[in-house]
Coordinates of N, CA and C in Angstrom, one line a residue:
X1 N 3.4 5.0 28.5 CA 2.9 5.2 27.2 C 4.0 4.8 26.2
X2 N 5.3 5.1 26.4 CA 6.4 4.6 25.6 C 6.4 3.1 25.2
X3 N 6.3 2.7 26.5 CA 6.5 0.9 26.4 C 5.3 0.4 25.8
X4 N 3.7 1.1 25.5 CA 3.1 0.6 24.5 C 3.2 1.1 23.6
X5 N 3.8 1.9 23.2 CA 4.0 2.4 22.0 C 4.8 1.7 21.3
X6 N 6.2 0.9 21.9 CA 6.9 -0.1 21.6 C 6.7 -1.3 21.3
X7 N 5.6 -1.7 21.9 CA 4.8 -3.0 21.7 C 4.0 -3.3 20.8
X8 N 3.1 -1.7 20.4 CA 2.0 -1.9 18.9 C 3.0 -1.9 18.2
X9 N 4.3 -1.0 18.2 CA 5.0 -1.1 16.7 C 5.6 -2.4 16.5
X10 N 6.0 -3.3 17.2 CA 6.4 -4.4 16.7 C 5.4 -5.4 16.5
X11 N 3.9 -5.3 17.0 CA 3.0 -5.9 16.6 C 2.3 -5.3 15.0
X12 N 2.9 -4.1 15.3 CA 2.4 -3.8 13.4 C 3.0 -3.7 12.3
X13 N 4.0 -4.3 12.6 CA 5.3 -4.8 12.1 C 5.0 -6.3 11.8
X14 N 5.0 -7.1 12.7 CA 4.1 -8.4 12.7 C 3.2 -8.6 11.5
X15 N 1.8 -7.7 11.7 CA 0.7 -7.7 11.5 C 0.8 -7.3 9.8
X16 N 1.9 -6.6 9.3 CA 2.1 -6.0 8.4 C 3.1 -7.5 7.7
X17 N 3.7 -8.0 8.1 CA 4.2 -9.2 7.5 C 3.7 -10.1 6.9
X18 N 2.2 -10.0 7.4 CA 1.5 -11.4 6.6 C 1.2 -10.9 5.2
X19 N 1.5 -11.5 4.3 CA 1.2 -11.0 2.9 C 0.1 -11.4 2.9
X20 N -0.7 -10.4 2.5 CA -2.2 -11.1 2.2 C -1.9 -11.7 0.4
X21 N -1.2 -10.8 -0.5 CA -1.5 -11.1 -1.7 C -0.9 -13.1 -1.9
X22 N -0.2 -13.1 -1.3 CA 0.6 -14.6 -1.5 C -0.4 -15.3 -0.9
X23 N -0.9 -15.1 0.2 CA -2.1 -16.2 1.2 C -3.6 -16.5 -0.1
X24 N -3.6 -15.2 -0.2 CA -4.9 -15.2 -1.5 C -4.7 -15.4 -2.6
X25 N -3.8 -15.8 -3.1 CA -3.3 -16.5 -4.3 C -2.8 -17.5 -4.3
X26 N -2.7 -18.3 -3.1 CA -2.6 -19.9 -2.5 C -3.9 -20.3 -2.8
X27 N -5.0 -19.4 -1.9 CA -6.0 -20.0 -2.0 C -6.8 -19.7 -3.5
X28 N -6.6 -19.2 -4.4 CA -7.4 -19.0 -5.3 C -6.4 -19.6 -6.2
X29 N -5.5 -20.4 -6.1 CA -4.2 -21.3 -6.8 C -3.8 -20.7 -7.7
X30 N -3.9 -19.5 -8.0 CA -3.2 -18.4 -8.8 C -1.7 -18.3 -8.2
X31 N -1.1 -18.1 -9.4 CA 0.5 -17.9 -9.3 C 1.1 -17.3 -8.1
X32 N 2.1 -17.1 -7.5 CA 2.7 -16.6 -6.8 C 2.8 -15.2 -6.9
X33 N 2.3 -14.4 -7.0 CA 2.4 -12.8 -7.4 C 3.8 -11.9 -7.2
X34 N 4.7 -12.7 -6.2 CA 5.8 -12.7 -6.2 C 6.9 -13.0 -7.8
X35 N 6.3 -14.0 -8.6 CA 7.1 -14.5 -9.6 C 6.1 -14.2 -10.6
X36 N 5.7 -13.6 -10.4 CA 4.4 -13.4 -12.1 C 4.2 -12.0 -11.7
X37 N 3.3 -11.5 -13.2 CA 3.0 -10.2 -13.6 C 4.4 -9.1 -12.7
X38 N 3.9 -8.1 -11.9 CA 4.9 -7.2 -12.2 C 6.0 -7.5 -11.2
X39 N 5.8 -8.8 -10.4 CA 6.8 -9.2 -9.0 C 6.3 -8.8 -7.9
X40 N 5.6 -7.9 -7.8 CA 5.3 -7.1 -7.2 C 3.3 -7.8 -5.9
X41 N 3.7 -8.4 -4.6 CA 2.6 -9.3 -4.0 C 1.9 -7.8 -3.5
X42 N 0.7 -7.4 -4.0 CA -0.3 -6.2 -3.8 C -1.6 -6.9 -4.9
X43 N -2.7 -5.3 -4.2 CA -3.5 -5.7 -5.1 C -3.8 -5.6 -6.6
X44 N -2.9 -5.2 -7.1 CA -2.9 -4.4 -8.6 C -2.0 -5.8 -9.3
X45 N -1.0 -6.0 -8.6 CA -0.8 -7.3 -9.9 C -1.7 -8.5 -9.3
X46 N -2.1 -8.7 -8.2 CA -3.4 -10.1 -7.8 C -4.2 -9.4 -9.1
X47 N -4.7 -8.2 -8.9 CA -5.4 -8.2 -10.1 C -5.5 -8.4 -11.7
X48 N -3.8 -8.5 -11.7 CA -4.1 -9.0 -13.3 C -3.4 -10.4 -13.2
X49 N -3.3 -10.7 -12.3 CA -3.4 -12.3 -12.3 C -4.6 -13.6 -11.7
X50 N -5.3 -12.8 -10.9 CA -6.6 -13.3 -11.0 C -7.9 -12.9 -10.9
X51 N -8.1 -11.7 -11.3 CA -9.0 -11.1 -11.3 C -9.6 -10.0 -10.1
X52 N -10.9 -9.4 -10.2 CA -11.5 -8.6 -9.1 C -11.4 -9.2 -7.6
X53 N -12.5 -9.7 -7.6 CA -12.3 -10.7 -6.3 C -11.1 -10.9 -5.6
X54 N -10.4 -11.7 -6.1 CA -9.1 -11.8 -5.3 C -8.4 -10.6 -4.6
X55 N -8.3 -9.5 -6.1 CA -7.7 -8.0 -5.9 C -8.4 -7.7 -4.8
X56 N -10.0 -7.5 -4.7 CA -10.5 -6.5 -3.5 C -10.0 -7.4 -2.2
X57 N -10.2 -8.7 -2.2 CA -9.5 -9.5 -1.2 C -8.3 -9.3 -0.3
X58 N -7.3 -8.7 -1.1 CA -6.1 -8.3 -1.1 C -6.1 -7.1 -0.6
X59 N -6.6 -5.9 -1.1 CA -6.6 -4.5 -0.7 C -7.2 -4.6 0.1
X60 N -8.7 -5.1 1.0 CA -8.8 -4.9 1.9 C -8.3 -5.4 3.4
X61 N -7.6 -6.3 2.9 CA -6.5 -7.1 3.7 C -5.5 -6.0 4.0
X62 N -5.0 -5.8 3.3 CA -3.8 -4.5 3.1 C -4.1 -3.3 3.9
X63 N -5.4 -2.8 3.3 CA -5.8 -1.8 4.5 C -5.8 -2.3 6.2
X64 N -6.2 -3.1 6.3 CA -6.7 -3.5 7.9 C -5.4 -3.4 8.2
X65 N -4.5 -4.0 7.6 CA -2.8 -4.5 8.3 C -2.3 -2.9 8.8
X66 N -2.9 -1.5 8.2 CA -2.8 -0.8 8.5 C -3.2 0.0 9.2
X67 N -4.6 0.0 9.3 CA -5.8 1.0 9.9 C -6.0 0.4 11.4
X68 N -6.1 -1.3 11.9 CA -5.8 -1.6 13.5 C -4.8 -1.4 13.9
X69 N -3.5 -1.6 13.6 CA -2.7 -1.2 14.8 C -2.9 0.8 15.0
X70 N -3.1 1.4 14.3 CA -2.8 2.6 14.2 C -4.2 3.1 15.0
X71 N -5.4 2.7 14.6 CA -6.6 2.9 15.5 C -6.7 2.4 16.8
X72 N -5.9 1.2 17.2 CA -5.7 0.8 18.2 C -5.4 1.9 19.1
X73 N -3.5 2.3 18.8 CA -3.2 3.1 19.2 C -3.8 4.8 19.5
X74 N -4.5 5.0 18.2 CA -5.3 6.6 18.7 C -6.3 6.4 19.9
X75 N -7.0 5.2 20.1 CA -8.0 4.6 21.0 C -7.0 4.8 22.2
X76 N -6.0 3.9 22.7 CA -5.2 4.3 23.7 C -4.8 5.5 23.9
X77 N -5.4 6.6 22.9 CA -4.2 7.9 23.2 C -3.5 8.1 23.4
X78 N -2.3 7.4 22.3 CA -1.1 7.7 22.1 C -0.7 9.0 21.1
X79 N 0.0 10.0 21.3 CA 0.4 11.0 20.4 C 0.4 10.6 18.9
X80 N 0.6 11.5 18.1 CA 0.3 12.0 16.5 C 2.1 11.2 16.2
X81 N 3.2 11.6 17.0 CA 4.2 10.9 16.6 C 4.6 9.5 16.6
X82 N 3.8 8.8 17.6 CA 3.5 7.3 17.7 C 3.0 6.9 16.8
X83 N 1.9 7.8 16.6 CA 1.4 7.2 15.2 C 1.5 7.0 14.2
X84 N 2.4 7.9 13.9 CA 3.2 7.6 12.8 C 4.0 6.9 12.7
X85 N 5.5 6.2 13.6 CA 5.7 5.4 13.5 C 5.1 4.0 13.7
X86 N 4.0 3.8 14.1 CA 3.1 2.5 14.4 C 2.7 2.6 12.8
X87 N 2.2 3.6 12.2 CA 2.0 2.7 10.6 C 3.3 2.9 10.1
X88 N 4.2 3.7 9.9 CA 5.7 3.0 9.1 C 5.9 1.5 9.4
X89 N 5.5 1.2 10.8 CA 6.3 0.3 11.3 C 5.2 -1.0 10.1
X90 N 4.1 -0.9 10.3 CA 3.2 -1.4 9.7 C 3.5 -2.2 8.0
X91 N 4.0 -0.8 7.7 CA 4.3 -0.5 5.9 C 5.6 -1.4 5.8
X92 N 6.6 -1.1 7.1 CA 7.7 -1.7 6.8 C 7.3 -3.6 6.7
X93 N 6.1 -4.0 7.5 CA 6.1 -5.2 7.3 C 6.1 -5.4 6.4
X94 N 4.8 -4.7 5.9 CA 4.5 -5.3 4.0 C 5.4 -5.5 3.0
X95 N 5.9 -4.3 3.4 CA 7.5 -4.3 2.2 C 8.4 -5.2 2.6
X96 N 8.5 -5.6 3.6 CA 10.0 -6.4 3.8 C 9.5 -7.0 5.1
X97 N 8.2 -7.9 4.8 CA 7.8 -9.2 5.6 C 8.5 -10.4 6.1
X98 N 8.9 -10.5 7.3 CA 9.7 -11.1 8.1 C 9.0 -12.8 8.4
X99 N 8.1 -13.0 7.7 CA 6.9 -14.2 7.3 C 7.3 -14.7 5.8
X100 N 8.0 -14.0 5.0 CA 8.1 -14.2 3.7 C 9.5 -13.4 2.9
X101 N 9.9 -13.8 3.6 CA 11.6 -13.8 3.2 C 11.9 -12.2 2.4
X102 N 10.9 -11.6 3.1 CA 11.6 -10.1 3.4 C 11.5 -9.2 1.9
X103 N 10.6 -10.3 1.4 CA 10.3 -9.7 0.2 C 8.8 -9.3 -0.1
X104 N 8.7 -8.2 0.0 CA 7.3 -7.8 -0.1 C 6.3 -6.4 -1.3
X105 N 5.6 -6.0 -0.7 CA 4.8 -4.7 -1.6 C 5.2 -3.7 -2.0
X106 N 4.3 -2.7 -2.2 CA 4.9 -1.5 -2.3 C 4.5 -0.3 -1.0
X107 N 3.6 -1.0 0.0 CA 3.0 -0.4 0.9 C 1.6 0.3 0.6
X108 N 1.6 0.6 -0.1 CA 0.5 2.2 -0.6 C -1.2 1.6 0.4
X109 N -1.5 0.4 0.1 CA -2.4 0.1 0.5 C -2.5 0.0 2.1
X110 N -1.3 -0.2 2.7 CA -1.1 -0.3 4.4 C -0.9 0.7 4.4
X111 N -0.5 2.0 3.7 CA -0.6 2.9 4.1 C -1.6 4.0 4.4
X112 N -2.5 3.4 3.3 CA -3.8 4.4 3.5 C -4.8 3.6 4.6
X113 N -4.5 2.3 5.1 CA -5.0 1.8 6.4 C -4.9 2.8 7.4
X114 N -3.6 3.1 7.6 CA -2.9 3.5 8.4 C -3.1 5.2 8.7
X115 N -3.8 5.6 7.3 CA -4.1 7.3 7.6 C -5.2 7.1 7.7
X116 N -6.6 6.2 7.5 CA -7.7 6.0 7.5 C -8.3 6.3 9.0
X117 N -7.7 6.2 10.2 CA -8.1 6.0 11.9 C -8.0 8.0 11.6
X118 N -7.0 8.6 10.8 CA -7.0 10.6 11.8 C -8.3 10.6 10.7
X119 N -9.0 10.4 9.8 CA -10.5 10.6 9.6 C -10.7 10.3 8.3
X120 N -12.0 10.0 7.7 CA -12.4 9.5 6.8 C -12.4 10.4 5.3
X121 N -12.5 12.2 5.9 CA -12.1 13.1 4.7 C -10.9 12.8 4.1
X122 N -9.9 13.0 4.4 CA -9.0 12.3 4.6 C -8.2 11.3 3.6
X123 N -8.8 10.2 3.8 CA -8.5 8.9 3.1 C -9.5 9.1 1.6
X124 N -10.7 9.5 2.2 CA -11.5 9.3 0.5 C -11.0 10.8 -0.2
X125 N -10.1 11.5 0.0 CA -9.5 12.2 -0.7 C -8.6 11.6 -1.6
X126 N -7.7 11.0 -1.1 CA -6.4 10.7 -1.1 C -6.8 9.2 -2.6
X127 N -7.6 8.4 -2.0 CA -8.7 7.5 -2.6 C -9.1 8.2 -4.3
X128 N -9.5 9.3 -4.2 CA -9.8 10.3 -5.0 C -8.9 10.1 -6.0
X129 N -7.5 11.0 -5.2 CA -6.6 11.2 -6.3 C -6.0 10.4 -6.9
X130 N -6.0 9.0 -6.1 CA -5.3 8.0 -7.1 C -6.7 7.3 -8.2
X131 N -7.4 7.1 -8.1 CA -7.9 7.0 -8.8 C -8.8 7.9 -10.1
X132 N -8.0 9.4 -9.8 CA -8.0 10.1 -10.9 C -6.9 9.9 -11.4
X133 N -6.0 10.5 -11.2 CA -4.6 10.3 -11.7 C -4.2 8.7 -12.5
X134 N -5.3 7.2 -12.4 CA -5.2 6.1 -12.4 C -6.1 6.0 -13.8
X135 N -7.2 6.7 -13.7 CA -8.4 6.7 -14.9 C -7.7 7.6 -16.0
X136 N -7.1 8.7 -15.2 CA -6.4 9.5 -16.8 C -4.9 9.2 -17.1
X137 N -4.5 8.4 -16.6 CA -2.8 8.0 -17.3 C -2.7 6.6 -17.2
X138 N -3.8 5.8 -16.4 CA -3.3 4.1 -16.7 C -1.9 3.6 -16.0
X139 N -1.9 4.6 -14.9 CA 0.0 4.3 -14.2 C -0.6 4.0 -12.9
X140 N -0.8 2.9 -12.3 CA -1.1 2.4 -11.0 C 0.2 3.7 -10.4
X141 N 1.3 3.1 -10.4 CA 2.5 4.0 -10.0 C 2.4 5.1 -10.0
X142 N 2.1 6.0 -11.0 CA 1.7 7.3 -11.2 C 0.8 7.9 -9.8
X143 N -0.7 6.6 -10.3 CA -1.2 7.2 -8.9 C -0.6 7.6 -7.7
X144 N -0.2 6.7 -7.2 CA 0.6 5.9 -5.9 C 1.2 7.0 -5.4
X145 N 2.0 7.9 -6.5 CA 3.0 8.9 -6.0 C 2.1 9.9 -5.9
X146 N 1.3 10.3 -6.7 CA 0.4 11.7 -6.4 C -0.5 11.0 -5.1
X147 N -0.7 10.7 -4.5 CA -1.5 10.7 -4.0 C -0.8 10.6 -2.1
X148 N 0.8 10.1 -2.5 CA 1.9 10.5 -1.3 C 2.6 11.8 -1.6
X149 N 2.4 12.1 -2.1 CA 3.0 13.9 -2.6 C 1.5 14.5 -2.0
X150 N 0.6 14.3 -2.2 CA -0.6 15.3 -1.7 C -1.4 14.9 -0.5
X151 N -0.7 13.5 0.3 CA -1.1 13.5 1.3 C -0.6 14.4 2.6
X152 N 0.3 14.6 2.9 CA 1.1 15.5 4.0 C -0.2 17.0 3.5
X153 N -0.1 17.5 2.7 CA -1.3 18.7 2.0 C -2.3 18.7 3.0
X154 N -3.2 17.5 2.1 CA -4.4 17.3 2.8 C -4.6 17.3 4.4
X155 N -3.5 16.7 4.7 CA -3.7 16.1 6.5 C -3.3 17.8 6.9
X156 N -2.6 18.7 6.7 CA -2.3 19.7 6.5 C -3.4 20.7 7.2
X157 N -4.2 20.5 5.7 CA -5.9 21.3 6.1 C -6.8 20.5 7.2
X158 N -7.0 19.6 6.8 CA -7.8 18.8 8.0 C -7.4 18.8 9.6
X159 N -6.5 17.9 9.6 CA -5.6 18.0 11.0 C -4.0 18.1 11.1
X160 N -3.6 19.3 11.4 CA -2.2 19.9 11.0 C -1.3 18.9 12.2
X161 N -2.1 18.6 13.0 CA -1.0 18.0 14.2 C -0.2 16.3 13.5
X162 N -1.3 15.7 12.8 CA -0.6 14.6 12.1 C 0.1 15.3 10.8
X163 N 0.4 16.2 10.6 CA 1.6 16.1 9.2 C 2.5 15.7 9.1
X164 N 3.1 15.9 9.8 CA 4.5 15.2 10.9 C 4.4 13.6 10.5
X165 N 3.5 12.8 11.0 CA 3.5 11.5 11.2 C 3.4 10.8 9.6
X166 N 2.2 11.6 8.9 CA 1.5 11.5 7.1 C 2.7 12.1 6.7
X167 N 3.8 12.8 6.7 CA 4.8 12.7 5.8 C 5.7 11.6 6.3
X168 N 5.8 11.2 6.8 CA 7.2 10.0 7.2 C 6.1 9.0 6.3
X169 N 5.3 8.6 6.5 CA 4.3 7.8 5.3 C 4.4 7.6 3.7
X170 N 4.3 9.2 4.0 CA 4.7 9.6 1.8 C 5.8 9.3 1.5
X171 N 7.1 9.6 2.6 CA 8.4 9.5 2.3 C 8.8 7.9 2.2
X172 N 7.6 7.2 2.9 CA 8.7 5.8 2.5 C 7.8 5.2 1.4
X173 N 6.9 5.7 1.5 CA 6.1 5.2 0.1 C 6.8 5.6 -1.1
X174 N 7.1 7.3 -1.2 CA 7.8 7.5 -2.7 C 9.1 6.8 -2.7
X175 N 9.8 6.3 -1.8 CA 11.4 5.7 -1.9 C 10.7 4.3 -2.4
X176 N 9.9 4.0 -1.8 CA 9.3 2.6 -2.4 C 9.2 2.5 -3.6
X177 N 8.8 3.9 -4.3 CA 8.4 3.8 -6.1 C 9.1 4.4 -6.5
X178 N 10.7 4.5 -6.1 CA 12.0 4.9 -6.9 C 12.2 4.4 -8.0
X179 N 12.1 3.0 -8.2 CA 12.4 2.2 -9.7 C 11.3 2.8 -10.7
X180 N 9.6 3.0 -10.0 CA 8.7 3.2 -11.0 C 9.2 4.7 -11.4
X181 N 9.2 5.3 -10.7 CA 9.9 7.3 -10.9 C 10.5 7.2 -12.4
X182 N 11.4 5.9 -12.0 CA 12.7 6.5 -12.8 C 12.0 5.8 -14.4
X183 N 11.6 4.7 -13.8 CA 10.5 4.1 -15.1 C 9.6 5.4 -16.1
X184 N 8.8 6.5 -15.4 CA 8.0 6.9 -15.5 C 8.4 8.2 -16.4
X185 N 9.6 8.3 -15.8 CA 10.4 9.3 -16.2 C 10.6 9.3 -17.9
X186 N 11.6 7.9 -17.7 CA 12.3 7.4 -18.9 C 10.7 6.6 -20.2
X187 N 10.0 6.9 -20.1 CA 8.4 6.1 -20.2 C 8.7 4.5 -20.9
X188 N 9.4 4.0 -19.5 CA 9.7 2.9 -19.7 C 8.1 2.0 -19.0
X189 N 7.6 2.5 -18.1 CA 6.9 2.2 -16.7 C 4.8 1.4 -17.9
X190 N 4.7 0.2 -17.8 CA 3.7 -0.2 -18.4 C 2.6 0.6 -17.8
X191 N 1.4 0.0 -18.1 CA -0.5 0.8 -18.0 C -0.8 -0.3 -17.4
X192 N -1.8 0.0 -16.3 CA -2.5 -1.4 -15.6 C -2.9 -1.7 -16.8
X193 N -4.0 -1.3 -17.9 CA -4.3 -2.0 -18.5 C -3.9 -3.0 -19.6
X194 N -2.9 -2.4 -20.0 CA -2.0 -3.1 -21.2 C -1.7 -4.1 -20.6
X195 N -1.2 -4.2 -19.1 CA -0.9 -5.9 -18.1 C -1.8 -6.2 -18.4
X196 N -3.1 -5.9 -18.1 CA -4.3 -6.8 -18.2 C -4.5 -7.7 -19.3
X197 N -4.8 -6.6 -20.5 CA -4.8 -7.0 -21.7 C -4.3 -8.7 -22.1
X198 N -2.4 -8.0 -21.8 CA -1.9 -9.3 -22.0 C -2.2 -10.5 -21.6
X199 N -2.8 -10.6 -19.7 CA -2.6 -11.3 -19.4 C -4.2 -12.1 -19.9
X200 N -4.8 -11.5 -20.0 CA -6.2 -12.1 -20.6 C -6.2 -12.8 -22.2
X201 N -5.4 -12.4 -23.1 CA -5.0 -12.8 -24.3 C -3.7 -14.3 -24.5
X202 N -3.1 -14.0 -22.8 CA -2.6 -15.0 -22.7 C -3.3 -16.1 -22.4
X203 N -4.2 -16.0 -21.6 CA -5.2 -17.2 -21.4 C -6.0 -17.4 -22.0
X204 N -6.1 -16.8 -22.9 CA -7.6 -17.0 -24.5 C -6.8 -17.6 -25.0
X205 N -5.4 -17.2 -25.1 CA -4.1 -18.5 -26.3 C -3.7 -19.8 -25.9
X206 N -3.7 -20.0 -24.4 CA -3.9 -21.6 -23.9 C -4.5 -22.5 -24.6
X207 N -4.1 -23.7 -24.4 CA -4.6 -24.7 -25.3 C -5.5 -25.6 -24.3

């Protein structure tokens, strides 16, 4: 069981390297999402650089990179601690993709792949909170962190045997949004929509 457990994590590691946001912004010839809007290759700046489409493109890309290797694994019945490292290992692709010079996301989206396989309450919780937290403050980031602060909670009541695994999750997701924290703090940290705004006003000012 070890030596597969060794093998999905470096395949979800792998799997987690392919940027989806940079591949779908080749194809839709939209900017490099790496060098435009917030730097940041996910679905929230694909989104204000090329619109819905692309964005869901992206996120659901994002999810898969997390939700097969980790369903994989529960199907083989491997333990609640495997699984958790099989989606870090996952998140670690995204963030620091070994396909793209190690520069990558913020994870949040591979991550909720990745909690998606211990059950569907669950995720559309979690789904919930960021998109409340997202409609009443306009802080993608904002979201992101409430919704890794209150996942370990949730998995808590549902299935207490993964907390264990759904906190090592939260923890590298909030280290992930250390710069936005401190943004958010200092209210230095922009509103998805004000990006949007601009970037739409920039392309009405084209000649």
């Amino acid at each position: 069981m070890a030596a597969q457990a060794v093998i999905i994590i470096i395949a979800a590691y792998l799997l987690g390297s392919v940027s989806s946001a940079v591949l779908i912004c080749r194809l839709y010839g939209l900017p490099d999402p790496r060098e435009s809007g917030s730097g940041n290759p996910g679905a929230t700046n694909v989104l204000r650089l090329g619109g819905r489409v692309a964005a869901v493109m992206v996120l659901v890309c994002d999810i898969l990179k997390g939700m097969l290797p980790v369903w994989g694994a529960w199907f083989l019945g491997l333990n609640p601690l495997y699984l958790g490292f099989i989606g870090i290992a996952a998140c670690l692709g995204h963030i620091y993709p070994i396909f793209f010079h190690f520069n990558g996301g913020k994870g949040v989206a591979t991550a909720l792949g990745a909690l998606a396989p211990i059950g569907g309450d669950l995720a559309t919780l979690l789904i919930a909170t960021w998109l409340a937290v997202v409609a009443a403050s306009g802080y993608s980031s904002l979201g992101s962190v409430a919704a890794s602060l209150c996942a370990p909670l949730f998995t808590w009541f549902f299935k207490p045997e993964y907390t264990m695994a759904v906190s090592m999750l939260s923890c590298l997701i909030l280290w992930r949004h250390s710069d936005n924290i401190v943004r958010l703090i200092k209210g230095q940290e922009s509103k998805i929509w004000n990006k949007m705004r601009r970037q739409q006003n920039d392309s009405a000012n084209e000649p």
